[in-house]
mmCIF file of C-alpha atoms and ligand atoms in Angstrom:
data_model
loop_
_atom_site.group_PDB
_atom_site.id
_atom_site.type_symbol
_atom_site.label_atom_id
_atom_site.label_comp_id
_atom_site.label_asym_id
_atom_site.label_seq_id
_atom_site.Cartn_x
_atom_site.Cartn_y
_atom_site.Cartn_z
ATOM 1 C CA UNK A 1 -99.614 -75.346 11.506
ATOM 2 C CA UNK A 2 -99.334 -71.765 10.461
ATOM 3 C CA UNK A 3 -101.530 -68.533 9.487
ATOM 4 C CA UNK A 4 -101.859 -69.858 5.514
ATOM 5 C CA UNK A 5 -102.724 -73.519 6.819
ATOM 6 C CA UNK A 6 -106.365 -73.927 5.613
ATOM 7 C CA UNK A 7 -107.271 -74.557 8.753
ATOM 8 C CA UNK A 8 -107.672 -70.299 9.200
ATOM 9 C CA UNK A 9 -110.244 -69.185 7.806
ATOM 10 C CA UNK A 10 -110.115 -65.411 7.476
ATOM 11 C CA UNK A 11 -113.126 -63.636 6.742
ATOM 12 C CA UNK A 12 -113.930 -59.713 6.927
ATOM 13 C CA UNK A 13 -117.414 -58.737 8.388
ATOM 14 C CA UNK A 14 -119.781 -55.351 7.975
ATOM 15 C CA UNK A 15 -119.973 -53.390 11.162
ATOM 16 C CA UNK A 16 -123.990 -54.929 11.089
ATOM 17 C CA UNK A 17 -121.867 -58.689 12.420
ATOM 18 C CA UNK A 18 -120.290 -56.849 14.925
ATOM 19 C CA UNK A 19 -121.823 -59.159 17.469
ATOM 20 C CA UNK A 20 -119.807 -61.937 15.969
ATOM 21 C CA UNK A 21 -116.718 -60.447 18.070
ATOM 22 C CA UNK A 22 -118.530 -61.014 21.504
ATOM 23 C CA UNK A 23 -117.374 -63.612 22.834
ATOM 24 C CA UNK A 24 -113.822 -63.208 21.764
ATOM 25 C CA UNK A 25 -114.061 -59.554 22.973
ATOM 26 C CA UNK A 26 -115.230 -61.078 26.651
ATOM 27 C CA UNK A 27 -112.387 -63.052 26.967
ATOM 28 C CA UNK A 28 -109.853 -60.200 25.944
ATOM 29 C CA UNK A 29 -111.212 -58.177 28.599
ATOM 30 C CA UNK A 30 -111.119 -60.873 31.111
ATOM 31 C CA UNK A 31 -107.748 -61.379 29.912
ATOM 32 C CA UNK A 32 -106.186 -57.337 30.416
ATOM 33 C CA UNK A 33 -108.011 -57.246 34.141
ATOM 34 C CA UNK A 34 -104.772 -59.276 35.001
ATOM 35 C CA UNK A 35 -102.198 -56.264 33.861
ATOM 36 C CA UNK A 36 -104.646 -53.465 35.695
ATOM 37 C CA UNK A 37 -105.648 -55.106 38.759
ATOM 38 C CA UNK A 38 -106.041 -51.211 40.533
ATOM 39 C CA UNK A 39 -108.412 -51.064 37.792
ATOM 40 C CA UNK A 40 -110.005 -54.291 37.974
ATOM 41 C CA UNK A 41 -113.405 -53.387 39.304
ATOM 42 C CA UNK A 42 -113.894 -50.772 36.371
ATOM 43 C CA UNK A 43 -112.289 -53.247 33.970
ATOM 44 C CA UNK A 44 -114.374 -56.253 34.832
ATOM 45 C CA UNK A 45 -117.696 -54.376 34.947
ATOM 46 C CA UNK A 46 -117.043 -53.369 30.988
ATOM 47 C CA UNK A 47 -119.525 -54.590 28.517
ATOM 48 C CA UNK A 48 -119.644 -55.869 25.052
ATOM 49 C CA UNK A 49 -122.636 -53.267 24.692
ATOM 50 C CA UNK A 50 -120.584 -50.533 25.727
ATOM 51 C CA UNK A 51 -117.659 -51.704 23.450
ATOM 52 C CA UNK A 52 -119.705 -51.868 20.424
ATOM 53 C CA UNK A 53 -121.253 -48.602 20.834
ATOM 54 C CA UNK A 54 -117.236 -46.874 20.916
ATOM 55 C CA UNK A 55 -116.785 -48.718 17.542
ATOM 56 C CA UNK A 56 -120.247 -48.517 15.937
ATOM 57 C CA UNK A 57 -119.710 -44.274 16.789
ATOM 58 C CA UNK A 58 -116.242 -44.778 14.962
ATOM 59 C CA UNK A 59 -117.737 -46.248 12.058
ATOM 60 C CA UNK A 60 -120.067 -43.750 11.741
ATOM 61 C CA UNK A 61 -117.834 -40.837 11.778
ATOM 62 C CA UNK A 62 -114.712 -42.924 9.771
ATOM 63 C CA UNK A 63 -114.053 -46.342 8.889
ATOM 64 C CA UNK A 64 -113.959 -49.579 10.377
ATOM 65 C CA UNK A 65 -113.001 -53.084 9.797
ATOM 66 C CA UNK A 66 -113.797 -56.033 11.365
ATOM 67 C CA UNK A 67 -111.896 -59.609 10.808
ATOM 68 C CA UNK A 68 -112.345 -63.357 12.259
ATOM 69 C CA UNK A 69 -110.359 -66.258 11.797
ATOM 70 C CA UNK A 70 -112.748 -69.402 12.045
ATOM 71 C CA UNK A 71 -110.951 -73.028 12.680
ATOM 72 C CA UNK A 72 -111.897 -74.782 9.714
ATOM 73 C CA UNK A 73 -114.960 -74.129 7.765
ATOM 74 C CA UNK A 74 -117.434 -74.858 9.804
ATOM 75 C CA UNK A 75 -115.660 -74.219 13.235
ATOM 76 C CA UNK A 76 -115.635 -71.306 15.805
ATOM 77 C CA UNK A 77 -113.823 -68.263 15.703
ATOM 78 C CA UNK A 78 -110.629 -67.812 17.290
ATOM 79 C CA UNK A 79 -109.516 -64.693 16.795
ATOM 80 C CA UNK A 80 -110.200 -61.216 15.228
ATOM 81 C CA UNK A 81 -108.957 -57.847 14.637
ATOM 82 C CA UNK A 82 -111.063 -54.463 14.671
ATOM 83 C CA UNK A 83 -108.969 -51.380 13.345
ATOM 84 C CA UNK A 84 -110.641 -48.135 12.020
ATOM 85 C CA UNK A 85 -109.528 -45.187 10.184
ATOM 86 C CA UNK A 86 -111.081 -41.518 11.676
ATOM 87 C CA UNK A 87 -111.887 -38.925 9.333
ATOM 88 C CA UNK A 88 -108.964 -36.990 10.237
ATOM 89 C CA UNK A 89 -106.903 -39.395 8.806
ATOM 90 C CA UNK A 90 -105.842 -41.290 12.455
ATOM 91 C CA UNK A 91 -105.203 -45.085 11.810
ATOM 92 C CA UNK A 92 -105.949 -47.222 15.330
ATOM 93 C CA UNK A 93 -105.629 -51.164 15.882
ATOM 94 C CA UNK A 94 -108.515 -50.578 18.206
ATOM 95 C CA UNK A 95 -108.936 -54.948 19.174
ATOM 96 C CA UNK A 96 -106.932 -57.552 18.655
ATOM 97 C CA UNK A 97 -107.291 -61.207 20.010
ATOM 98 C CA UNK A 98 -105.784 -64.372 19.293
ATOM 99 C CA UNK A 99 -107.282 -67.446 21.853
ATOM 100 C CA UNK A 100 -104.945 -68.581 24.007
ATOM 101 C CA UNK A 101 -104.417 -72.542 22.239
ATOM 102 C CA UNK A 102 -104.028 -70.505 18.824
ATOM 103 C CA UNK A 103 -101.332 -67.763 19.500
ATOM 104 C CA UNK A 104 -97.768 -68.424 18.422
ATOM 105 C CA UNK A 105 -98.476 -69.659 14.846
ATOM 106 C CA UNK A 106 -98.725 -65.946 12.897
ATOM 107 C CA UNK A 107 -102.422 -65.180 13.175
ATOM 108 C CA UNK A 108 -102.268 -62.399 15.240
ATOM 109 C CA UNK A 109 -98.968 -61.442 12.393
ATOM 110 C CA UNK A 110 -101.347 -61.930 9.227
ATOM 111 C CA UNK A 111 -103.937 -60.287 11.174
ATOM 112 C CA UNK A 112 -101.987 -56.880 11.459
ATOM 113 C CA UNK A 113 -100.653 -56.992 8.040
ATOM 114 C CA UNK A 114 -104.218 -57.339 6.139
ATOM 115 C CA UNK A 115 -104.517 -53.820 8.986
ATOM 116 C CA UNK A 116 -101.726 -52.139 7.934
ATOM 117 C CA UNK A 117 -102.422 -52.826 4.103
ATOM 118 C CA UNK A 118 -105.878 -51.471 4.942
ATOM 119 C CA UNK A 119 -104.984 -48.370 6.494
ATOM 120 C CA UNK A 120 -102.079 -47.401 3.751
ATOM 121 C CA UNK A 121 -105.166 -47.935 0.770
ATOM 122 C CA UNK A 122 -107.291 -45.741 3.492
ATOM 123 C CA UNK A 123 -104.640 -43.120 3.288
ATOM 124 C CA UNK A 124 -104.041 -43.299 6.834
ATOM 125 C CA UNK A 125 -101.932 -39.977 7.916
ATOM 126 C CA UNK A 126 -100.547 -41.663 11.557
ATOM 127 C CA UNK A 127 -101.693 -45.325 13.223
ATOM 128 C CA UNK A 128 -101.676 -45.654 17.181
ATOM 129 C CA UNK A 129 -102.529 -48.771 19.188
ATOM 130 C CA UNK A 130 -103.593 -48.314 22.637
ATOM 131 C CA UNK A 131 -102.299 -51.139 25.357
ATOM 132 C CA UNK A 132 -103.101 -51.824 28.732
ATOM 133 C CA UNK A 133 -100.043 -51.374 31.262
ATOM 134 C CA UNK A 134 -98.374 -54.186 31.611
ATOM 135 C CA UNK A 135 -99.101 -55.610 28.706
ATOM 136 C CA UNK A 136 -95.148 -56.679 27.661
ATOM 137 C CA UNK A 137 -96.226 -59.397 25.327
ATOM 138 C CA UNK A 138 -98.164 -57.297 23.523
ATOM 139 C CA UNK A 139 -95.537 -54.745 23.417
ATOM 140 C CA UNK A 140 -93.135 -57.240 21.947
ATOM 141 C CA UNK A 141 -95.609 -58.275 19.296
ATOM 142 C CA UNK A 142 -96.290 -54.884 18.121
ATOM 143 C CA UNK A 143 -92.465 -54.178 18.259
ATOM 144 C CA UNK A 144 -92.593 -55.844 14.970
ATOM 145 C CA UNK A 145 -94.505 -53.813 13.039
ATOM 146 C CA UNK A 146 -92.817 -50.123 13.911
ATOM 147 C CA UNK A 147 -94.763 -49.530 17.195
ATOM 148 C CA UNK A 148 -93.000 -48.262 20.234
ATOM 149 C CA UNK A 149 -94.162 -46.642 23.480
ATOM 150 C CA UNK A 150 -94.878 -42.477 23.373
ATOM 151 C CA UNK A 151 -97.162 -42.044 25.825
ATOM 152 C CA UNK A 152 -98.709 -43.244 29.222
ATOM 153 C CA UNK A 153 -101.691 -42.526 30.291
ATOM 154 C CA UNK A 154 -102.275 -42.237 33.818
ATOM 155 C CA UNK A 155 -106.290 -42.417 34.814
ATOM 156 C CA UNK A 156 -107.153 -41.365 38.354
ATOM 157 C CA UNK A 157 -108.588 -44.311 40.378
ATOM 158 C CA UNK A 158 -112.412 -43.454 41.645
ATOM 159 C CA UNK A 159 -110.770 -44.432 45.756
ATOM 160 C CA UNK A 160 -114.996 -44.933 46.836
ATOM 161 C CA UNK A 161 -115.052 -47.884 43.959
ATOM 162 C CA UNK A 162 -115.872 -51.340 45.154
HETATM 163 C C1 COA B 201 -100.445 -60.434 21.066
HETATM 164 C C2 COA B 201 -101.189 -61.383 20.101
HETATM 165 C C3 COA B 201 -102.256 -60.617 19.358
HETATM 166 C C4 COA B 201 -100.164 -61.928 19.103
HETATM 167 O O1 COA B 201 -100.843 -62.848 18.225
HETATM 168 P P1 COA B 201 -100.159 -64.235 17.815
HETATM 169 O O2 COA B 201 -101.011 -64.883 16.802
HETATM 170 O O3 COA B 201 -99.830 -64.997 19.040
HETATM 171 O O4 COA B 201 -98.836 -63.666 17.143
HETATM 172 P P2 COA B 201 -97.881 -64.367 16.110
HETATM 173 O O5 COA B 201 -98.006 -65.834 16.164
HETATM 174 O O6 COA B 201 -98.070 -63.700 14.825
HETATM 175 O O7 COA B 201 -96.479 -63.958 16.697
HETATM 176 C C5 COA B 201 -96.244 -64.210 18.083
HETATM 177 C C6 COA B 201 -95.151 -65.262 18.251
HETATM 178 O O8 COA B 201 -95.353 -66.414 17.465
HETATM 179 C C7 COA B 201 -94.203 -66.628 16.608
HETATM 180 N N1 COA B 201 -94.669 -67.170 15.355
HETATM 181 C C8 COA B 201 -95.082 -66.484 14.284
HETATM 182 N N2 COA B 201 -95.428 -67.335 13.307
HETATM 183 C C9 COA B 201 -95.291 -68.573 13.807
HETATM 184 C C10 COA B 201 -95.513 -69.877 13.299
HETATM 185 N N3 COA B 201 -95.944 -70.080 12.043
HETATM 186 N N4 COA B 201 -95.302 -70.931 14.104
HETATM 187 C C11 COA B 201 -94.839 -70.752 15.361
HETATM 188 N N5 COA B 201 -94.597 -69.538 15.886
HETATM 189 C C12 COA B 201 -94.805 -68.464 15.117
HETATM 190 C C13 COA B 201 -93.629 -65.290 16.477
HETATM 191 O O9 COA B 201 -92.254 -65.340 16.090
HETATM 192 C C14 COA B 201 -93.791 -64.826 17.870
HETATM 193 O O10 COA B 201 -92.873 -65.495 18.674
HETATM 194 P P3 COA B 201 -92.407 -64.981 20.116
HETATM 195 O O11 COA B 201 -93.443 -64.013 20.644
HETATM 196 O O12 COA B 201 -92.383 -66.234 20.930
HETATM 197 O O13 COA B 201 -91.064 -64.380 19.937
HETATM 198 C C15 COA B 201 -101.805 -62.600 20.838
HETATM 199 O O14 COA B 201 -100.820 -63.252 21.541
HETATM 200 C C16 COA B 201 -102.967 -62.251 21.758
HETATM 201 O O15 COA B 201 -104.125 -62.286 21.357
HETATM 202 N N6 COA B 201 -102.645 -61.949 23.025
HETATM 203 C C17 COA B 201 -103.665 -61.704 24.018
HETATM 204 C C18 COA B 201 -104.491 -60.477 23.735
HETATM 205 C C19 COA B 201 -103.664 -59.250 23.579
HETATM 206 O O16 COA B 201 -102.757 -58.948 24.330
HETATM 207 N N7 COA B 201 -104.030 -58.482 22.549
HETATM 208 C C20 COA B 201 -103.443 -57.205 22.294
HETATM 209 C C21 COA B 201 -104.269 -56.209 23.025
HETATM 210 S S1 COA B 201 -103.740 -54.548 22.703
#
């Protein structure tokens, strides 16, 4: 089994499907409370709504595109990428989320290289990924592709939460 079996189906969606990204989404953020637990209260009480009003405003002011990969024709959707392009020229893998039973076999690889080919057409100036703390998998993966660590941003806990 690997990215080209025909089994992944890759299909690219207007930012009107959005909503096709949902559930996926949900379990990504379920999935990065883990890395962030001082920040699991504010991390856990994200919504999809929320989520897809950050990217709708991107595509409004830039570009965006939105990819699934579907198991088999007719099944569900086990992965997807949004990345966007800002009308300054900034390149950002803003999502990216492979289930659990489907990483290891290249999707989440294919899925960054349809990206990257994306944002070089878009004439993409510089690309950033943003990744939560203690995310070392992650890390790894995007190794691969040229991306390394500049940054860290530190956000001040609200001490009253929860
Ligand atoms: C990080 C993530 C996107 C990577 O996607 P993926 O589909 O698992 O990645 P790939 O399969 O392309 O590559 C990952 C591994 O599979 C290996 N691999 C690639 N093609 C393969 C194939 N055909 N068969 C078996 N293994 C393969 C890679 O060598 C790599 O191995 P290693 O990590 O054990 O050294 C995915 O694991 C994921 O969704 N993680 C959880 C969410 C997350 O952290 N998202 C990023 C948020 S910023």
């Amino acid at each position: 089994m690997s990215q080209t079996d025909p089994q992944f189906v890759y299909r690219q969606v207007g930012i009107d499907r959005i909503d096709d990204i949902r559930l996926l989404w949900e379990e990504l953020n379920v999935y990065h409370v883990q890395f962030a637990p001082l920040f699991a209260d504010e991390m856990g009480s994200r919504t999809f709504a929320g989520r897809r009003s950050e990217i709708e405003a991107k595509a409004a002011s830039g570009k965006v595109r939105i990819e699934l990969v579907a198991a088999g024709s007719d099944g569900p959707d086990i992965a997807y990428c949004v990345a966007s392009v800002s009308a300054d020229g900034v390149a950002e893998i803003d999502s990216l989320f492979i289930q659990s039973q489907f990483r290891g076999h290249g999707i989440g690889s294919e899925l960054m290289h349809r990206a990257l080919a994306w944002f070089r057409a878009a004439g993409a100036t510089s690309t950033i990924i943003s990744v939560t703390h203690g995310n070392d998998k992650a890390i790894a993966f995007y190794r691969r592709f040229g991306f390394y660590p500049r940054a860290v941003v530190l956000r001040q806990r609200d001490e009253g939460a929860g």
